[in-house]
Coordinates of C-alpha atoms and ligand atoms in Angstrom, one line a residue:
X8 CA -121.8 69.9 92.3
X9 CA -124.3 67.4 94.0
X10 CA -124.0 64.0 93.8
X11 CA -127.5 62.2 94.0
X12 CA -126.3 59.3 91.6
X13 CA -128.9 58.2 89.4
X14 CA -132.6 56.1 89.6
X15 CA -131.7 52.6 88.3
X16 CA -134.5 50.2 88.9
X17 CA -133.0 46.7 90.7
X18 CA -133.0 44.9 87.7
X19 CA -130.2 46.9 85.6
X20 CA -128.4 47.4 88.9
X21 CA -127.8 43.5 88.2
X22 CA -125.4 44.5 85.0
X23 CA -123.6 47.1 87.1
X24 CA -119.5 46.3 87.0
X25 CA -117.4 45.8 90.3
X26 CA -115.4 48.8 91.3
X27 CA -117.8 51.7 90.1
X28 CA -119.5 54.1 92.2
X29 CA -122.5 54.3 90.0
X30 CA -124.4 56.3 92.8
X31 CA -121.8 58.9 93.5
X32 CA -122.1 60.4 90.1
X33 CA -122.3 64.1 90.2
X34 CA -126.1 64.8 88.7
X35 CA -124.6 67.0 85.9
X36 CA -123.2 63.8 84.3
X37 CA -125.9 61.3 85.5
X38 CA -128.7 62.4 83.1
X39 CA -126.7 61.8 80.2
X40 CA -124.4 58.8 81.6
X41 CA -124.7 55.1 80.2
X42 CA -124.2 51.9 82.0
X43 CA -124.2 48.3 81.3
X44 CA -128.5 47.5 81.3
X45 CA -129.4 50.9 79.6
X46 CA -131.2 50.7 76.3
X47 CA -128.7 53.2 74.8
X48 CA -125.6 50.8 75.6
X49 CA -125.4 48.8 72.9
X50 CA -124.9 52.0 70.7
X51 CA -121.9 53.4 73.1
X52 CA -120.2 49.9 74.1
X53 CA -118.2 49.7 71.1
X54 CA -116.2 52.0 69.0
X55 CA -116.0 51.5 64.2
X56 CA -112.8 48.8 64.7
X57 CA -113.0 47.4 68.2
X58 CA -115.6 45.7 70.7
X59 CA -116.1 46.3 74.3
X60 CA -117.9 46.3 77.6
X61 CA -117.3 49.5 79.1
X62 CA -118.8 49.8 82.9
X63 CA -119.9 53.2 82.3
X64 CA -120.0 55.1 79.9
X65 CA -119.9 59.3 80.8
X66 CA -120.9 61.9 78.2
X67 CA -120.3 65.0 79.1
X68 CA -122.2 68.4 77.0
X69 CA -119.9 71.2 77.9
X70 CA -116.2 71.6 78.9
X71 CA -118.1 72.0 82.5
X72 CA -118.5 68.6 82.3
X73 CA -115.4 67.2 81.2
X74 CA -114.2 68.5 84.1
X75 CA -116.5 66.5 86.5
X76 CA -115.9 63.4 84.3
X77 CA -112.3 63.9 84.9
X78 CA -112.8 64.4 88.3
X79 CA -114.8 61.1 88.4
X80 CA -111.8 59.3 86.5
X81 CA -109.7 60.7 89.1
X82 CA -112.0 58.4 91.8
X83 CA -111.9 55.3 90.0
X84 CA -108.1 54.9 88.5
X85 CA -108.1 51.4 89.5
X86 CA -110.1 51.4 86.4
X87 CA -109.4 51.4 82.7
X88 CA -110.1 54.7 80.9
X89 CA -110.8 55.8 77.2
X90 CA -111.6 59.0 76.1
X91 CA -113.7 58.7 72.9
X92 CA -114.5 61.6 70.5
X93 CA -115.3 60.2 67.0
X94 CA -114.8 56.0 68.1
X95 CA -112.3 55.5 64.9
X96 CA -109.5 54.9 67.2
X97 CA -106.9 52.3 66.1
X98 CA -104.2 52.6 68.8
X99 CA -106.4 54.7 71.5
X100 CA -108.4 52.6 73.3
X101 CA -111.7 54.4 73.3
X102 CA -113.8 51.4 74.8
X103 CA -112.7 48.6 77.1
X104 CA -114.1 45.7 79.7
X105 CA -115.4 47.0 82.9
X106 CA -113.8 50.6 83.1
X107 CA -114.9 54.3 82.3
X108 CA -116.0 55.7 78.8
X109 CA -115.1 59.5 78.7
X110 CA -117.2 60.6 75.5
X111 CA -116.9 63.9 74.1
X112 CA -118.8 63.2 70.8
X113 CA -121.4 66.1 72.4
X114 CA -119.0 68.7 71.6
X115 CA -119.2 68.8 68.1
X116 CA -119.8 72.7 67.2
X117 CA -117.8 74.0 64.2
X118 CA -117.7 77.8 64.2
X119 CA -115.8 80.5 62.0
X120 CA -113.8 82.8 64.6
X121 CA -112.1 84.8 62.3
X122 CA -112.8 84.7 58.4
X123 CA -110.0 87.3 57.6
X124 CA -107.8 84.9 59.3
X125 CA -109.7 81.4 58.2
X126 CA -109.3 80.8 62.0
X127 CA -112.3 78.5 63.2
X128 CA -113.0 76.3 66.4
X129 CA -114.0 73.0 66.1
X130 CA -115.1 70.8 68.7
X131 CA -113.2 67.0 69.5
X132 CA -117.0 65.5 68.5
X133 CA -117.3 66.8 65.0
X134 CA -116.8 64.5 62.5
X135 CA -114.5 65.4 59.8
X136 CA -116.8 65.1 56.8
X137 CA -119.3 67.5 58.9
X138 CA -115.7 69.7 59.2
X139 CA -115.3 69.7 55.8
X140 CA -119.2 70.4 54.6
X141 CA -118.6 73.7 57.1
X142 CA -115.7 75.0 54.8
X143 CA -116.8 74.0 51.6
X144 CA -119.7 77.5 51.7
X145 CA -116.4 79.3 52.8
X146 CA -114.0 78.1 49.9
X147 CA -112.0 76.3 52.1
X148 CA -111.4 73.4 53.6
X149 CA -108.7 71.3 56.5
X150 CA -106.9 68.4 55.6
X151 CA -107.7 65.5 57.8
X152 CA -107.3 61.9 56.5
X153 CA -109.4 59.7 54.0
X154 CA -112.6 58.8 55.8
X155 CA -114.5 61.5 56.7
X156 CA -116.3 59.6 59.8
X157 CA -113.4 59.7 61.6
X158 CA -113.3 62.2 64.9
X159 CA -111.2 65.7 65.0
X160 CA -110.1 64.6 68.6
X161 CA -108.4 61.6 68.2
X162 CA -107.1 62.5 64.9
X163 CA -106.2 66.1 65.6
X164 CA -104.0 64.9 68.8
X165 CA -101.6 62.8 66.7
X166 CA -100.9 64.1 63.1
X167 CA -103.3 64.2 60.4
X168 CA -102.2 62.3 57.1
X169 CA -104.7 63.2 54.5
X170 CA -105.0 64.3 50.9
X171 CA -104.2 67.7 51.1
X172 CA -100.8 66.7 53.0
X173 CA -98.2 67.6 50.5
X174 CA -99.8 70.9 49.5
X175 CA -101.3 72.2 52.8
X176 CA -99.4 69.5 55.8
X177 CA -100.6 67.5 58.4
X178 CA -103.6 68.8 60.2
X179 CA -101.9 69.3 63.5
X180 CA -100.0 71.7 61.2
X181 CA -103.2 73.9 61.1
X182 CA -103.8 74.3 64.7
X183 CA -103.2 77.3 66.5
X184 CA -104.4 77.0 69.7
X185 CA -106.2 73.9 72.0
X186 CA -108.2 74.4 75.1
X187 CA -107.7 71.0 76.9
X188 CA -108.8 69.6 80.7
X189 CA -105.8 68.4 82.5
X190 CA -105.2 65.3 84.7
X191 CA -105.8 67.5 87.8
X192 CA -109.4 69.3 86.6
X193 CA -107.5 72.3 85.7
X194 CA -108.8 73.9 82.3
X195 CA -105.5 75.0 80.2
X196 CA -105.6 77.3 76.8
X197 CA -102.6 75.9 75.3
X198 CA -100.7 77.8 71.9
X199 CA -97.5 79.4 70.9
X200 CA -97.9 81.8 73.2
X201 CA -99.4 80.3 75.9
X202 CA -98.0 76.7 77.7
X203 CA -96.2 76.6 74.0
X204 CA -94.6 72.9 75.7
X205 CA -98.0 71.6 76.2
X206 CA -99.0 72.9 72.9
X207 CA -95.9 71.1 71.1
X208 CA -96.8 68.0 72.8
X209 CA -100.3 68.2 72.2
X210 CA -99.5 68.2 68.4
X211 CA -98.4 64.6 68.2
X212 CA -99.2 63.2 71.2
X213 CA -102.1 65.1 72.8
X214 CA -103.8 61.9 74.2
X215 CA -101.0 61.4 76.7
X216 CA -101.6 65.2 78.4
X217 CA -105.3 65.9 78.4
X218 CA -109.1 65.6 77.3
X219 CA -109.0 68.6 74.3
X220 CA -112.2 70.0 74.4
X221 CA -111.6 72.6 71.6
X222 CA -109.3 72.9 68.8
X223 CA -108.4 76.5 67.0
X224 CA -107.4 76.0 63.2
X225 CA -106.2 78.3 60.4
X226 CA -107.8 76.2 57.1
X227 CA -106.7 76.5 53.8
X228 CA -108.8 78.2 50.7
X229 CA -109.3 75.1 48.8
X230 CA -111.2 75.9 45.3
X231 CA -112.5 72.6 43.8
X232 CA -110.4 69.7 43.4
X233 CA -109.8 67.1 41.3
X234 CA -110.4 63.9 42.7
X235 CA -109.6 59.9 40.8
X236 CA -110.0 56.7 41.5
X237 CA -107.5 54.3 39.8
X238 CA -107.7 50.6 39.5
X239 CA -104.3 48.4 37.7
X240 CA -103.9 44.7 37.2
X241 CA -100.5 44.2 39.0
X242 CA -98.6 41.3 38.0
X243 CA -95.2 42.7 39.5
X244 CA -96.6 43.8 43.2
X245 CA -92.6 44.7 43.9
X246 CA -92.2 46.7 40.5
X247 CA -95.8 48.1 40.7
X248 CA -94.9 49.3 44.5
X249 CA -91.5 51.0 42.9
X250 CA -92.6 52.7 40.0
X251 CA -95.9 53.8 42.5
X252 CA -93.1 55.9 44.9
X253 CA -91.1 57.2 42.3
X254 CA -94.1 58.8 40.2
X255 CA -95.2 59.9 43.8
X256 CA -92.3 61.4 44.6
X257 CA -92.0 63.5 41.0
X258 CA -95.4 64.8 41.5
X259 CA -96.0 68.2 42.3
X260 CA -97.0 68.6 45.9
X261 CA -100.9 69.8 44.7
X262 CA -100.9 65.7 43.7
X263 CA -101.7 63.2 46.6
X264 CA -102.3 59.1 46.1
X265 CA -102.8 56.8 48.6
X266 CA -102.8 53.2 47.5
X267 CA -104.5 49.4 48.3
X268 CA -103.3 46.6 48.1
X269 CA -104.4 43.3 48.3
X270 CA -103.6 39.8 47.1
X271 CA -106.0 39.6 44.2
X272 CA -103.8 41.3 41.7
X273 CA -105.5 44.4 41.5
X274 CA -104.2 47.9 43.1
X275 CA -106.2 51.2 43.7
X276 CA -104.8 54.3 43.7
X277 CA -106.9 57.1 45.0
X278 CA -105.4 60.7 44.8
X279 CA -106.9 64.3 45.5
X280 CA -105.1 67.2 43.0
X281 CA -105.5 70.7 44.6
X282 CA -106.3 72.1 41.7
X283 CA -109.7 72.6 40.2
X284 CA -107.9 73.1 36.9
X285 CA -108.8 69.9 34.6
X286 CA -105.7 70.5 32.6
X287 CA -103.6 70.7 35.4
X288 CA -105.5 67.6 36.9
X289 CA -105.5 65.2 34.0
X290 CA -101.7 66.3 33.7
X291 CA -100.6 65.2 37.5
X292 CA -102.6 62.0 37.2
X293 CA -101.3 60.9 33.9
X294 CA -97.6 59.6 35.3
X295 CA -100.3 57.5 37.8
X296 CA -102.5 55.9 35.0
X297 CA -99.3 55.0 33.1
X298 CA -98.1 52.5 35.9
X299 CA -99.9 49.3 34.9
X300 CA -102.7 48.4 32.8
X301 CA -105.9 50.2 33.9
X302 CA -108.9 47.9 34.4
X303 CA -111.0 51.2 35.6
X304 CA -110.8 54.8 36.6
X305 CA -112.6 57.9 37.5
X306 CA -111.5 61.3 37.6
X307 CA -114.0 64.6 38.7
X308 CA -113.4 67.8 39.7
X309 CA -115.2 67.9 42.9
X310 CA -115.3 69.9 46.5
X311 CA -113.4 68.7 48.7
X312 CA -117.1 67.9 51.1
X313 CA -117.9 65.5 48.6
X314 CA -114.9 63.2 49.2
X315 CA -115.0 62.9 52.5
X316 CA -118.5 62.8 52.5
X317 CA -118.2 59.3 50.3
X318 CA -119.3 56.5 53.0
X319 CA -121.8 56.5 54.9
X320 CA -121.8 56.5 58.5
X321 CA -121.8 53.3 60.2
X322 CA -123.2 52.0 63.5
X323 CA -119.9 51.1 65.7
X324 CA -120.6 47.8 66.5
X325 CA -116.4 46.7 66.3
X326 CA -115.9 43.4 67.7
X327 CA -112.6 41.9 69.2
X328 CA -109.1 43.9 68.7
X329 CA -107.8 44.9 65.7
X330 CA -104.6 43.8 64.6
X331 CA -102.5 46.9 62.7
X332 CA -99.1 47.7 62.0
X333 CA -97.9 51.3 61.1
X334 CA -94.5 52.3 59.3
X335 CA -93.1 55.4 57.8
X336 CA -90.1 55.3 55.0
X337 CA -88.3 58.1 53.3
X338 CA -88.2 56.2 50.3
X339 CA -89.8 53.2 49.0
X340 CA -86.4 51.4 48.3
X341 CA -86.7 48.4 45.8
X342 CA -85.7 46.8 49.2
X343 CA -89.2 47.9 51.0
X344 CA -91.6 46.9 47.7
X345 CA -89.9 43.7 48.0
X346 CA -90.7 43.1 51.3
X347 CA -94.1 44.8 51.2
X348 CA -95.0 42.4 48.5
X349 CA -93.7 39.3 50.4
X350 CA -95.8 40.8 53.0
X351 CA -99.2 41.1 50.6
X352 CA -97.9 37.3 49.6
X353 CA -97.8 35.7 52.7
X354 CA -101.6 35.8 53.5
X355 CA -101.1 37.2 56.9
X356 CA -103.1 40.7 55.7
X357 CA -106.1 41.7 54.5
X358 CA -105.5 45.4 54.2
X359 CA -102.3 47.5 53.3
X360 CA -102.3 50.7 52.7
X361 CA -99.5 53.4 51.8
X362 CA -100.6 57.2 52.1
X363 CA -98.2 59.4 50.3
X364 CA -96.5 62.2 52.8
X365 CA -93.3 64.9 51.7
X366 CA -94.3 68.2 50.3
X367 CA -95.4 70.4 52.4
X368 CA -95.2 67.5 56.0
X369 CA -91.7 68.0 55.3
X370 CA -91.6 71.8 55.3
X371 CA -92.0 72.0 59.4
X372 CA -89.0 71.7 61.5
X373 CA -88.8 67.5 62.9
X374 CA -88.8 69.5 66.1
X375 CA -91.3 71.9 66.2
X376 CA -94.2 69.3 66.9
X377 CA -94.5 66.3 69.0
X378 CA -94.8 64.3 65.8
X379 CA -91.3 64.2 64.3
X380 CA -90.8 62.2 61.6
X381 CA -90.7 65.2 59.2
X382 CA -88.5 63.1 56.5
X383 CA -91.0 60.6 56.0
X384 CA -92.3 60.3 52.2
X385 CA -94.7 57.6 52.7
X386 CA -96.7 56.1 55.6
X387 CA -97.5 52.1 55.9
X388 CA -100.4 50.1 57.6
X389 CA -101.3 46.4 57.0
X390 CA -103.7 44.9 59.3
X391 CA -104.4 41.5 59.9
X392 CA -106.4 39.1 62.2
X393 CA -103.5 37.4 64.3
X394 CA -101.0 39.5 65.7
X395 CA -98.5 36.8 65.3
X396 CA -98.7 36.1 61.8
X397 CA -98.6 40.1 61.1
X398 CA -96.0 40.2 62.8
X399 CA -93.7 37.7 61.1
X400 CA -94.8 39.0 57.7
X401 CA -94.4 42.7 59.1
X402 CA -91.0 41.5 60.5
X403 CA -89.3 42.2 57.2
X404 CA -90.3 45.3 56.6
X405 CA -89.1 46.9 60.1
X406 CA -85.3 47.1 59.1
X407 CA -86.4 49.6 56.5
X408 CA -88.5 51.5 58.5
X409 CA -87.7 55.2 60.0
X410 CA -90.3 55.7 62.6
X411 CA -94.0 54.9 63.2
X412 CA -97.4 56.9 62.6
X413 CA -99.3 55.7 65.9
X414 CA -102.7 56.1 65.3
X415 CA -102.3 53.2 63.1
X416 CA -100.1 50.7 65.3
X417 CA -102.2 48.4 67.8
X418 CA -99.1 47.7 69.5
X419 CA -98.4 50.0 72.2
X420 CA -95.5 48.1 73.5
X421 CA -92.2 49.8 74.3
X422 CA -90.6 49.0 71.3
X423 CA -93.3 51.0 69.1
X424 CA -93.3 54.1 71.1
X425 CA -89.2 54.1 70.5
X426 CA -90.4 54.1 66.8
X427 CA -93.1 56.6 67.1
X428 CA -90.7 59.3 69.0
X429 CA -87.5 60.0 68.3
X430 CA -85.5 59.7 71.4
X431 CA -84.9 63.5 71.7
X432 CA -89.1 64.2 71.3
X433 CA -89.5 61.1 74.0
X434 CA -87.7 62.8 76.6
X435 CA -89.2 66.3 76.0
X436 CA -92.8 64.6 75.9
X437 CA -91.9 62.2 79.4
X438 CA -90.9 65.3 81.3
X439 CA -94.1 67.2 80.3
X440 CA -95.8 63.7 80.9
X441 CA -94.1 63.5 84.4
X442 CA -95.2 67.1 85.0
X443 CA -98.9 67.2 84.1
X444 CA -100.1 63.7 84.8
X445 CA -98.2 61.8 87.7
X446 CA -100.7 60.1 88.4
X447 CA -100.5 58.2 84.8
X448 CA -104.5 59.0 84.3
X449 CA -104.4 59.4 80.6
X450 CA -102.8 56.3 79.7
X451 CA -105.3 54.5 77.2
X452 CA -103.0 55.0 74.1
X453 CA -98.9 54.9 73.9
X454 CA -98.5 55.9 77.4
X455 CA -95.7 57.6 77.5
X456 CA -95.6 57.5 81.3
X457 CA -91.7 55.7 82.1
X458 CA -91.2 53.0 81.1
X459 CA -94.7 51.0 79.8
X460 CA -94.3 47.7 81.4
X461 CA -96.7 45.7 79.0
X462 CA -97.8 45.1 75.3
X463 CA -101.6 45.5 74.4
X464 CA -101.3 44.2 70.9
Ligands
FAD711 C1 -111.4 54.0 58.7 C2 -110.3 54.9 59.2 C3 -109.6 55.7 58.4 C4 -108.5 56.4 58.9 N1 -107.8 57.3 58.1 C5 -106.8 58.1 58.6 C6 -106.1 58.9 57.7 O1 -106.3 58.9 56.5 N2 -105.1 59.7 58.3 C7 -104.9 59.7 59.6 O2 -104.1 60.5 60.1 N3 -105.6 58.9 60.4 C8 -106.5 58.1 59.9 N4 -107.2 57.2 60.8 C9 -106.7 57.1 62.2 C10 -107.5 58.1 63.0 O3 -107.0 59.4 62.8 C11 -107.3 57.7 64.5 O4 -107.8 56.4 64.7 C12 -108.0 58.7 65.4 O5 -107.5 58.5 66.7 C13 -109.5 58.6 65.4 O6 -110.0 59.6 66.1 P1 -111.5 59.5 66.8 O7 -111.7 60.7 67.6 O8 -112.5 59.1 65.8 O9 -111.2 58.2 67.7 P2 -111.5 57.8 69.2 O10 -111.6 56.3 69.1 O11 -112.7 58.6 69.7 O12 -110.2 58.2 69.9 C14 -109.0 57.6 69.7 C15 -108.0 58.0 70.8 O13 -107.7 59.3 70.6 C16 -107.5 60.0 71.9 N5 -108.5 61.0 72.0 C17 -109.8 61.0 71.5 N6 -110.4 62.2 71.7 C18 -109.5 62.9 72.4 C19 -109.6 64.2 73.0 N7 -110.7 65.0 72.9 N8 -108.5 64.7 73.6 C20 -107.4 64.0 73.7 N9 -107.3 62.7 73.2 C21 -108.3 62.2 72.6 C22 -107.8 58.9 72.9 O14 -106.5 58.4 73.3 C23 -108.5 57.8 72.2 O15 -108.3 56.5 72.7 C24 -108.2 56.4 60.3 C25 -108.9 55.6 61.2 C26 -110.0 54.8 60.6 C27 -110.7 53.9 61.6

């Protein structure tokens, strides 16, 4: 490794940030690094939900270089740091003001290892809608979640909600081996069968331990599926709510919705059916269409590509901090639709979501992953503006809550890591965390070093 920094003309060196040796950069990063002045910075700065000023930016192209970008993380922990894959982060912090930008969108190769097995790699860049156009010439496809611009590293390091979930599981249910740069430089293969502790903790709570730089999954043969689109006038949000987890919770586990909410009256149900049967699809979905009056709805058998290839990529230009609260229930109680709707009611929301999980989520052992809450039928977000007012609204809901999904909490406060980890999984994942990273380098998102002292939301 040399380090010859980098030839910045006097002018940018102007919008260089206190506290960063720009000039010590090893040259195998400085070619492809971005700092404050560069004409590329204003496409790296920010991440899809959140705004920010990073002081440099580092991009490594090859696990290689992850491990110098570590190494340079290592040099300036006086810093912030965010690791950054696909920039949809909603807890991790993958931008922030004045610190260092780890990106690994570079590593974005998706390649069949084994087809007799359906075992592929797939790199922490790759999209998941690029994932899922791989598999669809295969027959197959991996469950990931419902936008397919999201990143396999963030997403793939915490759980994996998505519309195959009660037929196929989470997505961190797929994987079979990580490959992963430690705190310390070192390059760790992590799988059943090798560091099975690290691999366990990776599955849940992988940002705490570790840059992945690969991920190894067995995917599911996925024929067509069907694939609707409901809209209902609600007049009853409470009874709506109700009748919504009860018909959910009779379907059979190829069927799963996801719903929005707003104030306006209307809801939207969008559900995937694993079936590319139109009999069997039209049959799952008709419980659905009979909850309210329909004002409009779409049903097609489709590949699984096609819906996550639905929107469009954006340019991540986020601004400010968003403001989102996550909750999972084992059963939406007339207790938790009353307070959900007294939570649409109150103004202090302008998105809540509920994504249907049981089936086949609830088929692994709570304790066989880092992500435990095995029981939970359905996950919760709402997001707001002003972390007070979401709060008091959300306030009522939390007594009816079992635990907490947290890519989609904000608030990485003590309190919501107690509800993202059982107390058993905490302790497990604070030795490991104790063990691998003493030095508290990865600590951008729930850091489960002992005990976090602040709230970020
Ligand atoms: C529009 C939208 C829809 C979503 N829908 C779903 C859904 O349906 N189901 C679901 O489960 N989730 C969903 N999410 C949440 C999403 O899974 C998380 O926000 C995830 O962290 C995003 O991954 P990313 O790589 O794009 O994010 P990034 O912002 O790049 O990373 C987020 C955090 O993940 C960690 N991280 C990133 N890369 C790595 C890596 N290589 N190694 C270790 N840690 C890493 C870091 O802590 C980082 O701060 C959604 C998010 C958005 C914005």
């Amino acid at each position: 490794m040399t380090q010859h920094g980098r030839a910045v003309p006097s002018d940018l060196r102007a919008h260089r940030r206190p506290g960063i040796n720009y000039d010590g950069l090893p040259d195998v990063l400085a070619g492809t690094a971005v700092e404050p002045g560069d004409a590329a910075y204003a496409g790296v700065r920010s991440t899809y939900l959140r705004g920010g000023s990073p002081g440099l930016v580092l991009r490594p192209q090859s696990p290689a270089e992850v491990v110098e970008a570590v190494a340079v993380a290592r040099r300036h922990q006086h810093l912030p740091l965010g690791v950054r894959s696909g920039g949809h982060g909603i807890s991790g912090r993958s931008t922030n003001d004045g610190g260092l930008v780890i990106d690994v969108g570079a590593l974005d190769a998706i390649e069949v290892l084994d087809a007799s097995r359906r075992l592929v790699r797939v790199g922490p860049g790759a999209r998941w809608k690029h994932v899922a156009s791989a598999l669809q010439p295969h027959g197959w496809a991996l469950g990931s979640g419902d936008y397919g611009g999201v990143g396999v590293g963030g997403l793939a390091t915490a759980g994996g909600i998505g519309f195959l979930g009660r037929k196929h599981g989470l997505t961190i249910d797929h994987l079979r081996a990580v490959e992963l740069v430690l705190a310390d430089g070192s390059v760790v293969r992590a799988s059943d069968t090798e560091h099975p502790e690290l691999f366990w903790a990776v599955r849940g709570a992988g940002a705490n331990f570790g840059i992945v730089t690969s991920f190894e999954f067995t995917v599911d043969e996925v024929p067509d599926i069907g694939w609707a689109q409901l809209a209902f006038r609600v007049d009853d949000p409470a009874a709506f709510l109700e009748e919504f987890g009860r018909v959910t919770d009779a379907a059979p586990r190829e069927t799963t919705p996801n719903l929005i909410m707003g104030r306006s009256g209307v809801a939207q149900i969008m559900a995937m059916v694993a079936s590319d049967d139109p009999d069997v699809v039209v049959a799952q979905l008709q419980p659905f269409a009979e909850i309210a009056p329909l004002v409009q709805q779409q049903v097609v058998i489709a590949p699984y590509a096609s819906v996550m290839n639905m929107f469009p990529d954006a340019p991540h230009q986020g601004r400010g901090e968003p403001v989102s609260r996550s909750g999972l229930v084992t059963e939406l109680t007339p207790e938790v639709a009353a307070a959900s709707a007294r939570l649409l009611a109150s103004g202090a929301v302008h998105w809540f979501q509920l994504r249907s999980m049981g089936g086949a989520v609830a088929d692994v052992p709570r304790d066989a992953t880092a992500f435990a809450h095995r029981d939970a039928r359905f996950s919760i977000v709402a997001m707001g503006a002003n972390a007070q007012r979401v709060d008091r609204a959300w306030d009522q809901l939390r007594p009816h809550l079992s635990g907490s999904y947290l890519s989609f909490e904000t608030d990485t406060g003590p309190d919501r890591i107690l509800e993202a980890f059982p107390p058993a999984t905490l302790a497990r994942l604070r030795a490991l965390k104790a063990e691998l990273d003493p030095t508290n380098l990865f600590r951008d998102n729930f850091n489960l070093a002992t005990p976090p002292t602040r709230s970020l939301a």
